[in-house]
Amino acid sequence: MLILMEAEATRAQIDRVCDRVRELGYAPHEMPGAQRVAIGVTGNKGGIDPGHFKRLDGVHDAVAVSRPYKLVGREVNPEGTIVEVAGTRIGGGELTVMAGPCSVESRDQVLSTARHVRSLGATILRGGAFKPRTSPYDFQGLREEGLELLAEAREATGMPIITEVKDTETLPLVARYADILQVGARNMQNFTLLEAIGGLDKPVMLKRGMSASVKEWLMAAEYIVSRGNLNVVLCERGIRTFETATRNTLDLGIIPLLRGMTHLPIIVDPSHGTGVAAAVTPLARAATAVGVDGIMVEVHPEPAKALSDGPQALTFPMFETLMAEVSKVAGAIGQPVAQLSTPSKTPSTSAHDEARA
Ligand code: PEP
Ligand code: MN
């Protein structure tokens, strides 16, 4: 059941409706929207009589929700959710560019990449410190040292940082540094992790599992939102198909459908979606044209030397081309590229850098 409040509903009226939901033995979930508050009701086994709520003051309507995802469905917030991130936002009609290395490898590597992508218009810095690797013998990430380097890059460029959290044990540590928590494809159905993140008040980007249907993906998002964390962004990063020429098959076809299914912002990651650096910019253009809230791409100063995902990493000049081309496509469809309000705190050759050099 979804209870739609009047646009002018008062705090007391919203509280009264939530109390009524609890009196009936269900759980209310208050979901703020651009126009009005919606209250999702969960915990019911069968249908609920909308008459319980329709007569209460401040209630505009009460409608049954037949979809299994009750809180991330489009009808909860038809205008679309905007996720506020330190100094910028995801959603609301702008195109966010997240860029950075797959893994944080060294101070120079992450700082030079951060400065480069920032100078060309990226607003969020990506970089993995805890890496989920297929082989236990591969580079596993710099762990806390990687988080510290990301924090230093944030300080230097003003860009908020997104980094992957692999498990509940390291969640408190990663959450102390990250502006956005990334849940990787391999963890999309780690329900214990999703529930723990649901209890935090921190933006999270939930990547689609490599074999996950859209319904499974949205149900995973529902785990987070139903625990009270409404700041969820979805990321399509390619799914596994019979095709082996690309690392994954980027499912751009799902984006327009997904838009109709959920109010959550949508990001596309053409780096993991193809695994081939030469394919990243064309698919970033295509994703922009399809209509997304942002793109995430991997950039490395020397892809041949990358400790993870080198074959899909853009060089600095390739990222420059990507930004020029994606901006043109975004302009053609009337979508401004998102900006950052936090200024860079240190110029590229600061006393701070020199002192450390
Ligand atoms: C990554 O972003 O580096 C990553 C591991 O992504 P995914 O979970 O999509 O494989
Ligand atoms: Mn990667």
mmCIF file of C-alpha atoms and ligand atoms in Angstrom:
data_model
loop_
_atom_site.group_PDB
_atom_site.id
_atom_site.type_symbol
_atom_site.label_atom_id
_atom_site.label_comp_id
_atom_site.label_asym_id
_atom_site.label_seq_id
_atom_site.Cartn_x
_atom_site.Cartn_y
_atom_site.Cartn_z
ATOM 1 C CA MET A 1 0.000 0.000 0.000
ATOM 2 C CA LEU A 2 1.163 3.504 -0.810
ATOM 3 C CA ILE A 3 -0.357 6.483 0.976
ATOM 4 C CA LEU A 4 0.047 9.764 -0.909
ATOM 5 C CA MET A 5 -0.194 12.806 1.324
ATOM 6 C CA GLU A 6 -1.552 16.158 0.155
ATOM 7 C CA ALA A 7 1.178 18.600 -0.902
ATOM 8 C CA GLU A 8 0.234 20.809 2.080
ATOM 9 C CA ALA A 9 0.003 17.976 4.628
ATOM 10 C CA THR A 10 1.378 19.001 8.010
ATOM 11 C CA ARG A 11 3.968 17.165 10.076
ATOM 12 C CA ALA A 12 1.257 16.237 12.576
ATOM 13 C CA GLN A 13 -0.923 14.759 9.819
ATOM 14 C CA ILE A 14 1.969 12.687 8.473
ATOM 15 C CA ASP A 15 2.763 11.454 11.993
ATOM 16 C CA ARG A 16 -0.882 10.548 12.562
ATOM 17 C CA VAL A 17 -0.929 8.416 9.398
ATOM 18 C CA CYS A 18 2.306 6.675 10.424
ATOM 19 C CA ASP A 19 0.800 5.970 13.869
ATOM 20 C CA ARG A 20 -2.290 4.482 12.245
ATOM 21 C CA VAL A 21 -0.097 2.210 10.103
ATOM 22 C CA ARG A 22 1.668 0.998 13.266
ATOM 23 C CA GLU A 23 -1.629 0.497 15.130
ATOM 24 C CA LEU A 24 -2.642 -1.888 12.356
ATOM 25 C CA GLY A 25 0.593 -3.855 12.870
ATOM 26 C CA TYR A 26 2.438 -2.682 9.735
ATOM 27 C CA ALA A 27 5.563 -0.586 9.152
ATOM 28 C CA PRO A 28 5.349 2.964 7.721
ATOM 29 C CA HIS A 29 8.162 4.311 5.503
ATOM 30 C CA GLU A 30 8.056 8.039 4.966
ATOM 31 C CA MET A 31 9.400 8.912 1.516
ATOM 32 C CA PRO A 32 9.825 12.631 0.784
ATOM 33 C CA GLY A 33 9.197 13.682 -2.828
ATOM 34 C CA ALA A 34 9.502 16.953 -4.713
ATOM 35 C CA GLN A 35 5.723 17.554 -4.553
ATOM 36 C CA ARG A 36 4.465 15.544 -1.607
ATOM 37 C CA VAL A 37 5.336 12.965 0.991
ATOM 38 C CA ALA A 38 4.429 9.348 0.262
ATOM 39 C CA ILE A 39 4.195 6.735 2.988
ATOM 40 C CA GLY A 40 4.973 3.191 1.932
ATOM 41 C CA VAL A 41 3.387 0.465 4.025
ATOM 42 C CA THR A 42 5.146 -2.872 4.457
ATOM 43 C CA GLY A 43 4.737 -5.858 6.741
ATOM 44 C CA ASN A 44 1.292 -6.860 5.477
ATOM 45 C CA LYS A 45 0.711 -10.419 4.260
ATOM 46 C CA GLY A 46 -2.434 -9.743 2.216
ATOM 47 C CA GLY A 47 -4.142 -6.635 0.910
ATOM 48 C CA ILE A 48 -4.928 -3.668 3.166
ATOM 49 C CA ASP A 49 -8.216 -1.775 3.012
ATOM 50 C CA PRO A 50 -7.341 1.723 1.717
ATOM 51 C CA GLY A 51 -10.328 2.962 3.705
ATOM 52 C CA HIS A 52 -8.149 2.815 6.843
ATOM 53 C CA PHE A 53 -6.229 5.804 5.559
ATOM 54 C CA LYS A 54 -8.292 7.629 2.961
ATOM 55 C CA ARG A 55 -10.374 9.413 5.591
ATOM 56 C CA LEU A 56 -7.436 10.649 7.638
ATOM 57 C CA ASP A 57 -6.613 14.368 7.445
ATOM 58 C CA GLY A 58 -3.936 15.287 4.924
ATOM 59 C CA VAL A 59 -4.266 12.075 2.904
ATOM 60 C CA HIS A 60 -4.640 12.581 -0.836
ATOM 61 C CA ASP A 61 -4.994 8.908 -1.810
ATOM 62 C CA ALA A 62 -4.140 5.378 -0.733
ATOM 63 C CA VAL A 63 -3.379 2.849 -3.449
ATOM 64 C CA ALA A 64 -2.459 -0.822 -3.468
ATOM 65 C CA VAL A 65 1.027 -1.630 -4.799
ATOM 66 C CA SER A 66 1.166 -4.963 -6.553
ATOM 67 C CA ARG A 67 4.868 -4.886 -7.381
ATOM 68 C CA PRO A 68 7.189 -6.689 -4.947
ATOM 69 C CA TYR A 69 9.350 -3.586 -4.560
ATOM 70 C CA LYS A 70 7.180 -1.228 -2.558
ATOM 71 C CA LEU A 71 9.536 1.638 -1.799
ATOM 72 C CA VAL A 72 11.763 1.983 -4.853
ATOM 73 C CA GLY A 73 8.871 1.874 -7.353
ATOM 74 C CA ARG A 74 8.352 4.936 -9.537
ATOM 75 C CA GLU A 75 4.935 5.772 -8.079
ATOM 76 C CA VAL A 76 6.502 6.515 -4.686
ATOM 77 C CA ASN A 77 8.285 9.591 -6.086
ATOM 78 C CA PRO A 78 7.208 10.227 -9.694
ATOM 79 C CA GLU A 79 9.526 13.256 -10.043
ATOM 80 C CA GLY A 80 12.563 11.071 -9.325
ATOM 81 C CA THR A 81 14.852 10.974 -6.313
ATOM 82 C CA ILE A 82 17.789 13.341 -6.090
ATOM 83 C CA VAL A 83 20.663 12.057 -3.976
ATOM 84 C CA GLU A 84 22.627 14.845 -2.312
ATOM 85 C CA VAL A 85 26.360 14.198 -2.121
ATOM 86 C CA ALA A 86 28.880 16.558 -0.491
ATOM 87 C CA GLY A 87 29.099 19.463 -2.950
ATOM 88 C CA THR A 88 27.005 17.950 -5.734
ATOM 89 C CA ARG A 89 23.949 15.797 -6.397
ATOM 90 C CA ILE A 90 22.903 12.823 -8.482
ATOM 91 C CA GLY A 91 19.568 13.004 -10.290
ATOM 92 C CA GLY A 92 17.324 15.947 -11.003
ATOM 93 C CA GLY A 93 18.055 16.180 -14.724
ATOM 94 C CA GLU A 94 21.826 16.632 -14.641
ATOM 95 C CA LEU A 95 24.534 14.301 -15.880
ATOM 96 C CA THR A 96 27.072 13.328 -13.206
ATOM 97 C CA VAL A 97 30.489 12.135 -14.312
ATOM 98 C CA MET A 98 32.298 9.825 -11.873
ATOM 99 C CA ALA A 99 35.831 8.961 -12.890
ATOM 100 C CA GLY A 100 39.065 7.624 -11.459
ATOM 101 C CA PRO A 101 41.173 4.513 -11.283
ATOM 102 C CA CYS A 102 39.795 1.030 -10.764
ATOM 103 C CA SER A 103 42.118 0.629 -7.758
ATOM 104 C CA VAL A 104 43.999 3.206 -5.754
ATOM 105 C CA GLU A 105 47.614 2.138 -6.314
ATOM 106 C CA SER A 106 49.803 5.034 -5.176
ATOM 107 C CA ARG A 107 49.630 8.646 -4.094
ATOM 108 C CA ASP A 108 50.861 9.929 -7.451
ATOM 109 C CA GLN A 109 48.515 7.701 -9.404
ATOM 110 C CA VAL A 110 45.353 8.756 -7.574
ATOM 111 C CA LEU A 111 46.239 12.450 -7.202
ATOM 112 C CA SER A 112 47.259 12.914 -10.825
ATOM 113 C CA THR A 113 44.143 11.098 -12.026
ATOM 114 C CA ALA A 114 41.896 13.066 -9.673
ATOM 115 C CA ARG A 115 43.312 16.384 -10.851
ATOM 116 C CA HIS A 116 43.029 15.422 -14.480
ATOM 117 C CA VAL A 117 39.421 14.240 -14.346
ATOM 118 C CA ARG A 118 38.425 17.204 -12.171
ATOM 119 C CA SER A 119 39.985 19.688 -14.587
ATOM 120 C CA LEU A 120 37.819 18.234 -17.364
ATOM 121 C CA GLY A 121 34.549 18.334 -15.438
ATOM 122 C CA ALA A 122 34.204 15.092 -13.456
ATOM 123 C CA THR A 123 32.516 15.797 -10.131
ATOM 124 C CA ILE A 124 32.967 12.507 -8.246
ATOM 125 C CA LEU A 125 36.227 10.594 -7.837
ATOM 126 C CA ARG A 126 36.115 6.818 -7.935
ATOM 127 C CA GLY A 127 38.798 4.441 -6.676
ATOM 128 C CA GLY A 128 38.813 1.037 -5.021
ATOM 129 C CA ALA A 129 40.698 0.428 -1.786
ATOM 130 C CA PHE A 130 39.116 -2.922 -0.902
ATOM 131 C CA LYS A 131 39.013 -4.819 -4.185
ATOM 132 C CA PRO A 132 36.871 -7.890 -4.852
ATOM 133 C CA ARG A 133 39.186 -9.904 -7.115
ATOM 134 C CA THR A 134 38.405 -13.122 -8.911
ATOM 135 C CA SER A 135 41.796 -14.520 -7.945
ATOM 136 C CA PRO A 136 43.105 -14.425 -4.361
ATOM 137 C CA TYR A 137 46.589 -13.946 -5.873
ATOM 138 C CA ASP A 138 45.679 -10.664 -7.565
ATOM 139 C CA PHE A 139 46.097 -7.191 -6.054
ATOM 140 C CA GLN A 140 43.526 -6.833 -3.286
ATOM 141 C CA GLY A 141 43.770 -3.064 -2.828
ATOM 142 C CA LEU A 142 45.674 -0.777 -0.461
ATOM 143 C CA ARG A 143 42.865 -1.021 2.096
ATOM 144 C CA GLU A 144 42.968 1.781 4.698
ATOM 145 C CA GLU A 145 46.000 3.388 3.074
ATOM 146 C CA GLY A 146 43.944 3.546 -0.134
ATOM 147 C CA LEU A 147 41.117 5.278 1.727
ATOM 148 C CA GLU A 148 43.571 7.812 3.130
ATOM 149 C CA LEU A 149 44.886 8.553 -0.343
ATOM 150 C CA LEU A 150 41.348 9.024 -1.627
ATOM 151 C CA ALA A 151 40.678 11.437 1.235
ATOM 152 C CA GLU A 152 43.809 13.342 0.276
ATOM 153 C CA ALA A 153 42.633 13.514 -3.345
ATOM 154 C CA ARG A 154 39.256 14.791 -2.137
ATOM 155 C CA GLU A 155 41.018 17.453 -0.121
ATOM 156 C CA ALA A 156 43.130 18.465 -3.122
ATOM 157 C CA THR A 157 40.362 18.592 -5.713
ATOM 158 C CA GLY A 158 37.130 19.175 -3.776
ATOM 159 C CA MET A 159 35.645 16.049 -5.359
ATOM 160 C CA PRO A 160 33.596 13.723 -3.164
ATOM 161 C CA ILE A 161 34.757 10.111 -3.306
ATOM 162 C CA ILE A 162 33.015 6.850 -4.098
ATOM 163 C CA THR A 163 34.677 3.614 -3.051
ATOM 164 C CA GLU A 164 33.620 -0.001 -2.727
ATOM 165 C CA VAL A 165 32.685 -1.628 0.558
ATOM 166 C CA LYS A 166 33.127 -5.406 0.446
ATOM 167 C CA ASP A 167 31.768 -6.604 3.769
ATOM 168 C CA THR A 168 30.150 -5.623 7.049
ATOM 169 C CA GLU A 169 33.450 -5.913 8.960
ATOM 170 C CA THR A 170 35.046 -3.047 7.046
ATOM 171 C CA LEU A 171 31.839 -1.024 6.579
ATOM 172 C CA PRO A 172 32.431 1.354 9.545
ATOM 173 C CA LEU A 173 35.964 2.077 8.304
ATOM 174 C CA VAL A 174 34.975 2.599 4.658
ATOM 175 C CA ALA A 175 31.946 4.698 5.652
ATOM 176 C CA ARG A 176 34.226 7.035 7.647
ATOM 177 C CA TYR A 177 36.050 7.991 4.457
ATOM 178 C CA ALA A 178 33.547 7.534 1.628
ATOM 179 C CA ASP A 179 31.034 10.122 0.472
ATOM 180 C CA ILE A 180 29.283 7.374 -1.485
ATOM 181 C CA LEU A 181 29.537 3.679 -0.671
ATOM 182 C CA GLN A 182 29.762 1.425 -3.703
ATOM 183 C CA VAL A 183 28.246 -2.033 -3.474
ATOM 184 C CA GLY A 184 29.876 -4.079 -6.205
ATOM 185 C CA ALA A 185 28.244 -6.470 -8.633
ATOM 186 C CA ARG A 186 29.535 -9.450 -6.652
ATOM 187 C CA ASN A 187 27.820 -8.198 -3.506
ATOM 188 C CA MET A 188 24.493 -7.091 -4.934
ATOM 189 C CA GLN A 189 22.720 -9.817 -3.011
ATOM 190 C CA ASN A 190 24.845 -9.722 0.133
ATOM 191 C CA PHE A 191 21.743 -9.055 2.185
ATOM 192 C CA THR A 192 23.590 -8.650 5.482
ATOM 193 C CA LEU A 193 25.703 -5.909 3.921
ATOM 194 C CA LEU A 194 22.674 -4.268 2.312
ATOM 195 C CA GLU A 195 20.825 -4.225 5.637
ATOM 196 C CA ALA A 196 23.822 -2.735 7.431
ATOM 197 C CA ILE A 197 24.113 0.020 4.795
ATOM 198 C CA GLY A 198 20.374 0.556 5.085
ATOM 199 C CA GLY A 199 20.952 1.611 8.679
ATOM 200 C CA LEU A 200 23.388 4.374 7.671
ATOM 201 C CA ASP A 201 22.602 7.862 6.460
ATOM 202 C CA LYS A 202 25.063 7.746 3.568
ATOM 203 C CA PRO A 203 24.612 7.680 -0.206
ATOM 204 C CA VAL A 204 25.154 4.273 -1.748
ATOM 205 C CA MET A 205 25.563 3.161 -5.346
ATOM 206 C CA LEU A 206 24.270 -0.350 -5.894
ATOM 207 C CA LYS A 207 25.776 -2.051 -8.927
ATOM 208 C CA ARG A 208 23.756 -4.601 -10.802
ATOM 209 C CA GLY A 209 24.875 -8.173 -10.185
ATOM 210 C CA MET A 210 26.421 -9.737 -13.258
ATOM 211 C CA SER A 211 23.593 -12.268 -13.509
ATOM 212 C CA ALA A 212 20.848 -10.286 -11.810
ATOM 213 C CA SER A 213 17.462 -9.595 -13.314
ATOM 214 C CA VAL A 214 16.147 -6.078 -12.901
ATOM 215 C CA LYS A 215 13.616 -7.358 -10.393
ATOM 216 C CA GLU A 216 16.369 -8.903 -8.252
ATOM 217 C CA TRP A 217 18.350 -5.675 -8.507
ATOM 218 C CA LEU A 218 15.410 -3.540 -7.407
ATOM 219 C CA MET A 219 14.660 -5.933 -4.553
ATOM 220 C CA ALA A 220 18.282 -5.530 -3.426
ATOM 221 C CA ALA A 221 17.758 -1.738 -3.451
ATOM 222 C CA GLU A 222 14.574 -2.315 -1.454
ATOM 223 C CA TYR A 223 16.679 -3.965 1.290
ATOM 224 C CA ILE A 224 18.576 -0.710 1.742
ATOM 225 C CA VAL A 225 15.628 1.668 1.424
ATOM 226 C CA SER A 226 13.361 -0.366 3.705
ATOM 227 C CA ARG A 227 15.948 0.042 6.486
ATOM 228 C CA GLY A 228 15.649 3.819 6.185
ATOM 229 C CA ASN A 229 18.509 4.796 3.868
ATOM 230 C CA LEU A 230 16.773 6.498 0.949
ATOM 231 C CA ASN A 231 19.988 7.693 -0.747
ATOM 232 C CA VAL A 232 20.332 4.867 -3.223
ATOM 233 C CA VAL A 233 21.681 5.176 -6.768
ATOM 234 C CA LEU A 234 21.603 2.253 -9.222
ATOM 235 C CA CYS A 235 24.470 1.408 -11.571
ATOM 236 C CA GLU A 236 24.150 -0.721 -14.692
ATOM 237 C CA ARG A 237 27.600 -2.261 -15.289
ATOM 238 C CA GLY A 238 26.913 -4.977 -17.810
ATOM 239 C CA ILE A 239 25.590 -8.479 -17.455
ATOM 240 C CA ARG A 240 27.033 -11.853 -18.366
ATOM 241 C CA THR A 241 25.853 -13.235 -21.680
ATOM 242 C CA PHE A 242 27.128 -15.786 -24.212
ATOM 243 C CA GLU A 243 29.223 -13.021 -25.817
ATOM 244 C CA THR A 244 32.921 -13.148 -24.980
ATOM 245 C CA ALA A 245 34.266 -10.369 -27.219
ATOM 246 C CA THR A 246 33.316 -7.931 -24.487
ATOM 247 C CA ARG A 247 33.818 -8.563 -20.773
ATOM 248 C CA ASN A 248 30.108 -8.026 -20.124
ATOM 249 C CA THR A 249 27.133 -6.994 -22.216
ATOM 250 C CA LEU A 250 26.131 -3.452 -21.297
ATOM 251 C CA ASP A 251 22.366 -3.542 -20.963
ATOM 252 C CA LEU A 252 21.434 -0.102 -22.259
ATOM 253 C CA GLY A 253 18.124 -1.496 -23.441
ATOM 254 C CA ILE A 254 16.910 -1.778 -19.878
ATOM 255 C CA ILE A 255 17.457 1.898 -19.011
ATOM 256 C CA PRO A 256 14.196 3.345 -20.410
ATOM 257 C CA LEU A 257 12.249 0.520 -18.780
ATOM 258 C CA LEU A 258 14.091 0.940 -15.500
ATOM 259 C CA ARG A 259 13.185 4.631 -15.529
ATOM 260 C CA GLY A 260 9.529 3.712 -15.521
ATOM 261 C CA MET A 261 10.009 1.123 -12.799
ATOM 262 C CA THR A 262 11.935 3.126 -10.199
ATOM 263 C CA HIS A 263 12.417 6.654 -8.905
ATOM 264 C CA LEU A 264 16.079 6.011 -8.036
ATOM 265 C CA PRO A 265 18.823 7.761 -10.052
ATOM 266 C CA ILE A 266 20.574 5.601 -12.664
ATOM 267 C CA ILE A 267 24.276 5.533 -13.530
ATOM 268 C CA VAL A 268 25.875 3.547 -16.360
ATOM 269 C CA ASP A 269 29.415 2.125 -16.128
ATOM 270 C CA PRO A 270 30.682 1.424 -19.668
ATOM 271 C CA SER A 271 34.146 0.453 -18.344
ATOM 272 C CA HIS A 272 33.035 -2.780 -16.676
ATOM 273 C CA GLY A 273 30.188 -2.957 -19.166
ATOM 274 C CA THR A 274 32.607 -3.624 -22.020
ATOM 275 C CA GLY A 275 36.048 -4.313 -20.539
ATOM 276 C CA VAL A 276 37.566 -2.660 -23.642
ATOM 277 C CA ALA A 277 38.973 0.868 -23.402
ATOM 278 C CA ALA A 278 38.181 1.666 -27.059
ATOM 279 C CA ALA A 279 34.506 0.878 -26.481
ATOM 280 C CA VAL A 280 34.096 3.041 -23.358
ATOM 281 C CA THR A 281 33.642 6.471 -24.958
ATOM 282 C CA PRO A 282 31.171 5.309 -27.643
ATOM 283 C CA LEU A 283 29.080 3.608 -24.963
ATOM 284 C CA ALA A 284 29.347 6.584 -22.617
ATOM 285 C CA ARG A 285 27.891 8.655 -25.475
ATOM 286 C CA ALA A 286 25.195 6.068 -26.038
ATOM 287 C CA ALA A 287 24.318 5.875 -22.337
ATOM 288 C CA THR A 288 24.005 9.652 -22.213
ATOM 289 C CA ALA A 289 21.707 9.613 -25.227
ATOM 290 C CA VAL A 290 19.543 6.870 -23.703
ATOM 291 C CA GLY A 291 18.981 9.131 -20.697
ATOM 292 C CA VAL A 292 20.820 8.457 -17.450
ATOM 293 C CA ASP A 293 21.745 10.468 -14.384
ATOM 294 C CA GLY A 294 25.417 9.827 -14.819
ATOM 295 C CA ILE A 295 28.276 7.702 -16.016
ATOM 296 C CA MET A 296 31.162 6.087 -14.167
ATOM 297 C CA VAL A 297 34.418 5.393 -15.990
ATOM 298 C CA GLU A 298 37.863 4.103 -15.100
ATOM 299 C CA VAL A 299 40.877 6.294 -15.907
ATOM 300 C CA HIS A 300 44.551 5.505 -15.319
ATOM 301 C CA PRO A 301 47.742 7.471 -16.041
ATOM 302 C CA GLU A 302 49.360 4.334 -17.513
ATOM 303 C CA PRO A 303 46.771 1.636 -18.200
ATOM 304 C CA ALA A 304 49.425 -0.904 -19.212
ATOM 305 C CA LYS A 305 50.786 -0.765 -15.659
ATOM 306 C CA ALA A 306 47.418 -0.831 -13.854
ATOM 307 C CA LEU A 307 47.128 -3.383 -11.042
ATOM 308 C CA SER A 308 43.484 -4.059 -11.950
ATOM 309 C CA ASP A 309 41.293 -3.563 -15.016
ATOM 310 C CA GLY A 310 44.028 -2.023 -17.210
ATOM 311 C CA PRO A 311 42.449 -3.150 -20.530
ATOM 312 C CA GLN A 312 39.346 -1.060 -19.874
ATOM 313 C CA ALA A 313 41.065 2.011 -18.400
ATOM 314 C CA LEU A 314 41.002 5.266 -20.354
ATOM 315 C CA THR A 315 44.241 7.195 -20.718
ATOM 316 C CA PHE A 316 44.157 10.896 -19.810
ATOM 317 C CA PRO A 317 43.749 11.988 -23.468
ATOM 318 C CA MET A 318 40.994 9.405 -23.972
ATOM 319 C CA PHE A 319 39.115 10.820 -20.988
ATOM 320 C CA GLU A 320 39.424 14.292 -22.458
ATOM 321 C CA THR A 321 37.796 13.046 -25.663
ATOM 322 C CA LEU A 322 35.083 11.307 -23.645
ATOM 323 C CA MET A 323 34.205 14.513 -21.801
ATOM 324 C CA ALA A 324 34.070 16.538 -25.001
ATOM 325 C CA GLU A 325 31.830 14.019 -26.744
ATOM 326 C CA VAL A 326 29.570 13.225 -23.803
ATOM 327 C CA SER A 327 29.063 16.961 -23.147
ATOM 328 C CA LYS A 328 27.933 17.388 -26.753
ATOM 329 C CA VAL A 329 25.408 14.571 -26.475
ATOM 330 C CA ALA A 330 24.192 15.863 -23.102
ATOM 331 C CA GLY A 331 23.800 19.342 -24.632
ATOM 332 C CA ALA A 332 21.855 17.908 -27.570
ATOM 333 C CA ILE A 333 19.283 16.361 -25.233
ATOM 334 C CA GLY A 334 19.170 19.414 -22.954
ATOM 335 C CA GLN A 335 20.860 17.758 -19.989
ATOM 336 C CA PRO A 336 23.428 19.905 -18.198
ATOM 337 C CA VAL A 337 26.595 18.227 -16.907
ATOM 338 C CA ALA A 338 26.516 18.324 -13.085
ATOM 339 C CA GLN A 339 28.743 20.850 -11.356
ATOM 340 C CA LEU A 340 30.617 20.844 -8.087
ATOM 341 C CA SER A 341 30.129 23.593 -5.523
ATOM 342 C CA THR A 342 33.181 22.747 -3.431
ATOM 343 C CA PRO A 343 36.254 24.443 -4.883
ATOM 344 C CA SER A 344 39.597 22.717 -5.195
ATOM 345 C CA LYS A 345 41.401 23.440 -1.932
ATOM 346 C CA THR A 346 44.945 23.091 -3.172
ATOM 347 C CA PRO A 347 46.345 23.998 -6.576
ATOM 348 C CA SER A 348 48.124 21.189 -8.406
ATOM 349 C CA THR A 349 51.577 22.147 -7.176
ATOM 350 C CA SER A 350 50.820 23.212 -3.636
ATOM 351 C CA ALA A 351 53.157 23.722 -0.726
ATOM 352 C CA HIS A 352 51.367 20.717 0.752
ATOM 353 C CA ASP A 353 52.474 18.551 -2.167
ATOM 354 C CA GLU A 354 55.983 19.873 -2.116
ATOM 355 C CA ALA A 355 56.338 19.278 1.593
ATOM 356 C CA ARG A 356 55.440 15.651 1.003
ATOM 357 C CA ALA A 357 57.431 15.149 -2.183
HETATM 358 C C1 PEP B 1 34.744 -1.671 -9.828
HETATM 359 O O1 PEP B 1 33.979 -0.696 -9.891
HETATM 360 O O2 PEP B 1 35.986 -1.578 -9.907
HETATM 361 C C2 PEP B 1 34.151 -3.016 -9.745
HETATM 362 C C3 PEP B 1 34.787 -4.021 -9.147
HETATM 363 O O3 PEP B 1 32.956 -3.085 -10.349
HETATM 364 P P1 PEP B 1 31.877 -4.280 -10.486
HETATM 365 O O4 PEP B 1 31.418 -4.548 -9.087
HETATM 366 O O5 PEP B 1 30.840 -3.682 -11.363
HETATM 367 O O6 PEP B 1 32.590 -5.445 -11.104
HETATM 368 MN MN MN B 2 37.349 -2.064 -11.990
#
